[in-house]
């Protein structure tokens, strides 16, 4: 018999999500969060996560998000240090885009490449090989990718 349960940590300085969590509505339960493991930001490969995104300067981000709210910045720092859980919704929604790039052109015009740690490039390459078919026979990109 399989039992279903939730595992939760108490809030505080040792919580693996840190002291600040930025919730965003999405079907995947992905959010941005602080971390007590700040040494992870010094590592060249930092994909140590179960799907959420660590924010290196979470307090600064929180301050920016609350800049136009009725909560002064000094209150934010007091709230964080108090150890009490506080939910502070934004009065205006903010759109957040999480993107994944393994190559790009930098400011100097050089193409940069990075490892494809999520193995997403294979699908993209298959789709690029069949762009003429997409236009010709109307199959969806998903159908073409699965057929290859």
PDB file of C-alpha atoms in Angstrom:
ATOM      1  CA  UNK A   1       0.000   0.000   0.000  1.00  0.00           C
ATOM      2  CA  UNK A   2       1.355   3.399  -0.996  1.00  0.00           C
ATOM      3  CA  UNK A   3       0.857   6.269   1.417  1.00  0.00           C
ATOM      4  CA  UNK A   4       0.650   9.867   0.262  1.00  0.00           C
ATOM      5  CA  UNK A   5       1.993  12.576   2.535  1.00  0.00           C
ATOM      6  CA  UNK A   6       3.485  16.033   2.502  1.00  0.00           C
ATOM      7  CA  UNK A   7       6.921  16.793   3.846  1.00  0.00           C
ATOM      8  CA  UNK A   8       7.268  20.330   5.162  1.00  0.00           C
ATOM      9  CA  UNK A   9      10.082  22.233   6.816  1.00  0.00           C
ATOM     10  CA  UNK A  10       9.574  24.851   9.478  1.00  0.00           C
ATOM     11  CA  UNK A  11      10.285  28.407   8.337  1.00  0.00           C
ATOM     12  CA  UNK A  12      13.543  29.973   9.434  1.00  0.00           C
ATOM     13  CA  UNK A  13      17.194  30.358   8.600  1.00  0.00           C
ATOM     14  CA  UNK A  14      17.809  26.622   8.065  1.00  0.00           C
ATOM     15  CA  UNK A  15      14.860  26.066   5.733  1.00  0.00           C
ATOM     16  CA  UNK A  16      16.192  24.874   2.360  1.00  0.00           C
ATOM     17  CA  UNK A  17      14.072  27.547   0.644  1.00  0.00           C
ATOM     18  CA  UNK A  18      15.709  30.273   2.710  1.00  0.00           C
ATOM     19  CA  UNK A  19      13.768  33.098   4.282  1.00  0.00           C
ATOM     20  CA  UNK A  20      11.930  34.406   1.212  1.00  0.00           C
ATOM     21  CA  UNK A  21       9.721  32.563  -1.247  1.00  0.00           C
ATOM     22  CA  UNK A  22       8.263  34.266  -4.330  1.00  0.00           C
ATOM     23  CA  UNK A  23       5.115  32.418  -5.335  1.00  0.00           C
ATOM     24  CA  UNK A  24       3.884  32.569  -8.926  1.00  0.00           C
ATOM     25  CA  UNK A  25       0.706  31.028 -10.293  1.00  0.00           C
ATOM     26  CA  UNK A  26       1.647  28.121 -12.567  1.00  0.00           C
ATOM     27  CA  UNK A  27       0.570  24.492 -12.988  1.00  0.00           C
ATOM     28  CA  UNK A  28       4.027  23.120 -12.049  1.00  0.00           C
ATOM     29  CA  UNK A  29       4.412  24.463  -8.473  1.00  0.00           C
ATOM     30  CA  UNK A  30       7.552  26.329  -9.523  1.00  0.00           C
ATOM     31  CA  UNK A  31       8.559  29.410  -7.581  1.00  0.00           C
ATOM     32  CA  UNK A  32      11.599  31.554  -6.880  1.00  0.00           C
ATOM     33  CA  UNK A  33      13.237  31.336  -3.456  1.00  0.00           C
ATOM     34  CA  UNK A  34      16.087  32.408  -1.249  1.00  0.00           C
ATOM     35  CA  UNK A  35      18.578  29.819   0.015  1.00  0.00           C
ATOM     36  CA  UNK A  36      20.775  29.317   3.069  1.00  0.00           C
ATOM     37  CA  UNK A  37      23.227  27.462   0.779  1.00  0.00           C
ATOM     38  CA  UNK A  38      24.731  30.640  -0.705  1.00  0.00           C
ATOM     39  CA  UNK A  39      27.936  28.745  -1.586  1.00  0.00           C
ATOM     40  CA  UNK A  40      26.004  27.071  -4.432  1.00  0.00           C
ATOM     41  CA  UNK A  41      26.138  30.366  -6.351  1.00  0.00           C
ATOM     42  CA  UNK A  42      29.946  30.062  -6.519  1.00  0.00           C
ATOM     43  CA  UNK A  43      29.790  26.732  -8.353  1.00  0.00           C
ATOM     44  CA  UNK A  44      30.060  26.655 -12.162  1.00  0.00           C
ATOM     45  CA  UNK A  45      27.143  24.159 -12.355  1.00  0.00           C
ATOM     46  CA  UNK A  46      24.262  25.207 -10.140  1.00  0.00           C
ATOM     47  CA  UNK A  47      21.350  23.020 -11.224  1.00  0.00           C
ATOM     48  CA  UNK A  48      20.759  21.613  -7.741  1.00  0.00           C
ATOM     49  CA  UNK A  49      17.009  21.869  -7.495  1.00  0.00           C
ATOM     50  CA  UNK A  50      13.780  19.959  -7.547  1.00  0.00           C
ATOM     51  CA  UNK A  51      12.255  22.380 -10.014  1.00  0.00           C
ATOM     52  CA  UNK A  52      12.271  25.724  -8.262  1.00  0.00           C
ATOM     53  CA  UNK A  53      14.708  28.565  -8.870  1.00  0.00           C
ATOM     54  CA  UNK A  54      17.174  29.879  -6.286  1.00  0.00           C
ATOM     55  CA  UNK A  55      17.577  33.656  -6.262  1.00  0.00           C
ATOM     56  CA  UNK A  56      21.046  34.901  -5.347  1.00  0.00           C
ATOM     57  CA  UNK A  57      19.883  38.331  -4.139  1.00  0.00           C
ATOM     58  CA  UNK A  58      16.418  37.490  -2.833  1.00  0.00           C
ATOM     59  CA  UNK A  59      16.241  40.422  -0.409  1.00  0.00           C
ATOM     60  CA  UNK A  60      17.070  42.868  -3.182  1.00  0.00           C
ATOM     61  CA  UNK A  61      14.436  41.297  -5.427  1.00  0.00           C
ATOM     62  CA  UNK A  62      11.859  41.491  -2.630  1.00  0.00           C
ATOM     63  CA  UNK A  63      12.744  45.155  -2.111  1.00  0.00           C
ATOM     64  CA  UNK A  64      12.297  45.891  -5.814  1.00  0.00           C
ATOM     65  CA  UNK A  65       8.969  44.080  -5.941  1.00  0.00           C
ATOM     66  CA  UNK A  66       7.686  45.952  -2.892  1.00  0.00           C
ATOM     67  CA  UNK A  67       9.016  49.319  -4.052  1.00  0.00           C
ATOM     68  CA  UNK A  68       5.593  50.490  -5.264  1.00  0.00           C
ATOM     69  CA  UNK A  69       3.611  48.775  -2.524  1.00  0.00           C
ATOM     70  CA  UNK A  70       2.493  50.214   0.815  1.00  0.00           C
ATOM     71  CA  UNK A  71       5.211  48.280   2.674  1.00  0.00           C
ATOM     72  CA  UNK A  72       8.373  50.335   3.299  1.00  0.00           C
ATOM     73  CA  UNK A  73      11.709  48.570   2.734  1.00  0.00           C
ATOM     74  CA  UNK A  74      12.735  48.780   6.402  1.00  0.00           C
ATOM     75  CA  UNK A  75       9.613  46.794   7.311  1.00  0.00           C
ATOM     76  CA  UNK A  76      10.669  44.091   4.840  1.00  0.00           C
ATOM     77  CA  UNK A  77      13.984  43.583   6.642  1.00  0.00           C
ATOM     78  CA  UNK A  78      12.269  43.557  10.039  1.00  0.00           C
ATOM     79  CA  UNK A  79       9.739  41.019   8.788  1.00  0.00           C
ATOM     80  CA  UNK A  80      12.477  38.760   7.436  1.00  0.00           C
ATOM     81  CA  UNK A  81      14.490  38.872  10.657  1.00  0.00           C
ATOM     82  CA  UNK A  82      11.401  38.296  12.839  1.00  0.00           C
ATOM     83  CA  UNK A  83      11.155  34.691  11.646  1.00  0.00           C
ATOM     84  CA  UNK A  84       7.381  35.043  11.315  1.00  0.00           C
ATOM     85  CA  UNK A  85       5.718  33.894   8.114  1.00  0.00           C
ATOM     86  CA  UNK A  86       4.166  36.786   6.241  1.00  0.00           C
ATOM     87  CA  UNK A  87       2.407  36.755   2.889  1.00  0.00           C
ATOM     88  CA  UNK A  88       2.685  40.007   0.946  1.00  0.00           C
ATOM     89  CA  UNK A  89       0.737  39.891  -2.320  1.00  0.00           C
ATOM     90  CA  UNK A  90       1.534  42.474  -4.981  1.00  0.00           C
ATOM     91  CA  UNK A  91      -1.222  44.926  -5.837  1.00  0.00           C
ATOM     92  CA  UNK A  92      -0.396  44.568  -9.546  1.00  0.00           C
ATOM     93  CA  UNK A  93       0.437  41.164 -11.068  1.00  0.00           C
ATOM     94  CA  UNK A  94       3.923  40.771 -12.484  1.00  0.00           C
ATOM     95  CA  UNK A  95       4.588  38.479 -15.442  1.00  0.00           C
ATOM     96  CA  UNK A  96       7.593  36.189 -14.946  1.00  0.00           C
ATOM     97  CA  UNK A  97       9.208  34.311 -17.827  1.00  0.00           C
ATOM     98  CA  UNK A  98      11.523  31.414 -17.065  1.00  0.00           C
ATOM     99  CA  UNK A  99      13.666  30.682 -20.103  1.00  0.00           C
ATOM    100  CA  UNK A 100      16.292  28.073 -20.888  1.00  0.00           C
ATOM    101  CA  UNK A 101      19.134  28.837 -23.288  1.00  0.00           C
ATOM    102  CA  UNK A 102      22.099  26.651 -24.138  1.00  0.00           C
ATOM    103  CA  UNK A 103      23.485  29.061 -26.715  1.00  0.00           C
ATOM    104  CA  UNK A 104      23.321  32.796 -27.320  1.00  0.00           C
ATOM    105  CA  UNK A 105      25.315  35.664 -28.792  1.00  0.00           C
ATOM    106  CA  UNK A 106      27.072  37.808 -26.185  1.00  0.00           C
ATOM    107  CA  UNK A 107      27.617  41.586 -26.251  1.00  0.00           C
ATOM    108  CA  UNK A 108      30.850  41.156 -28.244  1.00  0.00           C
ATOM    109  CA  UNK A 109      29.071  39.168 -30.971  1.00  0.00           C
ATOM    110  CA  UNK A 110      30.567  35.804 -29.942  1.00  0.00           C
ATOM    111  CA  UNK A 111      28.369  32.722 -29.841  1.00  0.00           C
ATOM    112  CA  UNK A 112      28.327  31.179 -26.369  1.00  0.00           C
ATOM    113  CA  UNK A 113      27.478  27.509 -25.761  1.00  0.00           C
ATOM    114  CA  UNK A 114      26.638  25.787 -22.487  1.00  0.00           C
ATOM    115  CA  UNK A 115      25.810  22.155 -21.627  1.00  0.00           C
ATOM    116  CA  UNK A 116      22.213  21.080 -22.201  1.00  0.00           C
ATOM    117  CA  UNK A 117      21.616  19.861 -18.637  1.00  0.00           C
ATOM    118  CA  UNK A 118      17.872  19.365 -19.206  1.00  0.00           C
ATOM    119  CA  UNK A 119      18.327  17.515 -22.540  1.00  0.00           C
ATOM    120  CA  UNK A 120      16.047  19.896 -24.429  1.00  0.00           C
ATOM    121  CA  UNK A 121      18.213  20.470 -27.512  1.00  0.00           C
ATOM    122  CA  UNK A 122      17.429  17.080 -29.058  1.00  0.00           C
ATOM    123  CA  UNK A 123      13.775  18.005 -29.499  1.00  0.00           C
ATOM    124  CA  UNK A 124      14.682  21.400 -30.950  1.00  0.00           C
ATOM    125  CA  UNK A 125      17.112  19.852 -33.442  1.00  0.00           C
ATOM    126  CA  UNK A 126      14.493  17.333 -34.598  1.00  0.00           C
ATOM    127  CA  UNK A 127      11.980  20.134 -35.104  1.00  0.00           C
ATOM    128  CA  UNK A 128      14.465  22.262 -37.037  1.00  0.00           C
ATOM    129  CA  UNK A 129      15.164  19.356 -39.399  1.00  0.00           C
ATOM    130  CA  UNK A 130      11.452  19.187 -40.290  1.00  0.00           C
ATOM    131  CA  UNK A 131      10.425  22.837 -40.637  1.00  0.00           C
ATOM    132  CA  UNK A 132       9.558  22.356 -44.312  1.00  0.00           C
ATOM    133  CA  UNK A 133       7.225  19.454 -43.402  1.00  0.00           C
ATOM    134  CA  UNK A 134       5.438  21.576 -40.805  1.00  0.00           C
ATOM    135  CA  UNK A 135       4.455  24.078 -43.482  1.00  0.00           C
ATOM    136  CA  UNK A 136       3.700  21.430 -46.116  1.00  0.00           C
ATOM    137  CA  UNK A 137       1.489  18.877 -44.387  1.00  0.00           C
ATOM    138  CA  UNK A 138       0.148  20.755 -41.376  1.00  0.00           C
ATOM    139  CA  UNK A 139       1.367  18.288 -38.748  1.00  0.00           C
ATOM    140  CA  UNK A 140       2.063  19.825 -35.375  1.00  0.00           C
ATOM    141  CA  UNK A 141       5.605  20.251 -34.141  1.00  0.00           C
ATOM    142  CA  UNK A 142       4.885  17.689 -31.406  1.00  0.00           C
ATOM    143  CA  UNK A 143       3.755  15.097 -33.992  1.00  0.00           C
ATOM    144  CA  UNK A 144       6.919  15.647 -36.031  1.00  0.00           C
ATOM    145  CA  UNK A 145       9.182  15.445 -32.998  1.00  0.00           C
ATOM    146  CA  UNK A 146       7.592  12.194 -31.840  1.00  0.00           C
ATOM    147  CA  UNK A 147       7.759  10.678 -35.337  1.00  0.00           C
ATOM    148  CA  UNK A 148      11.505  11.240 -35.678  1.00  0.00           C
TER     149      UNK A 148
END
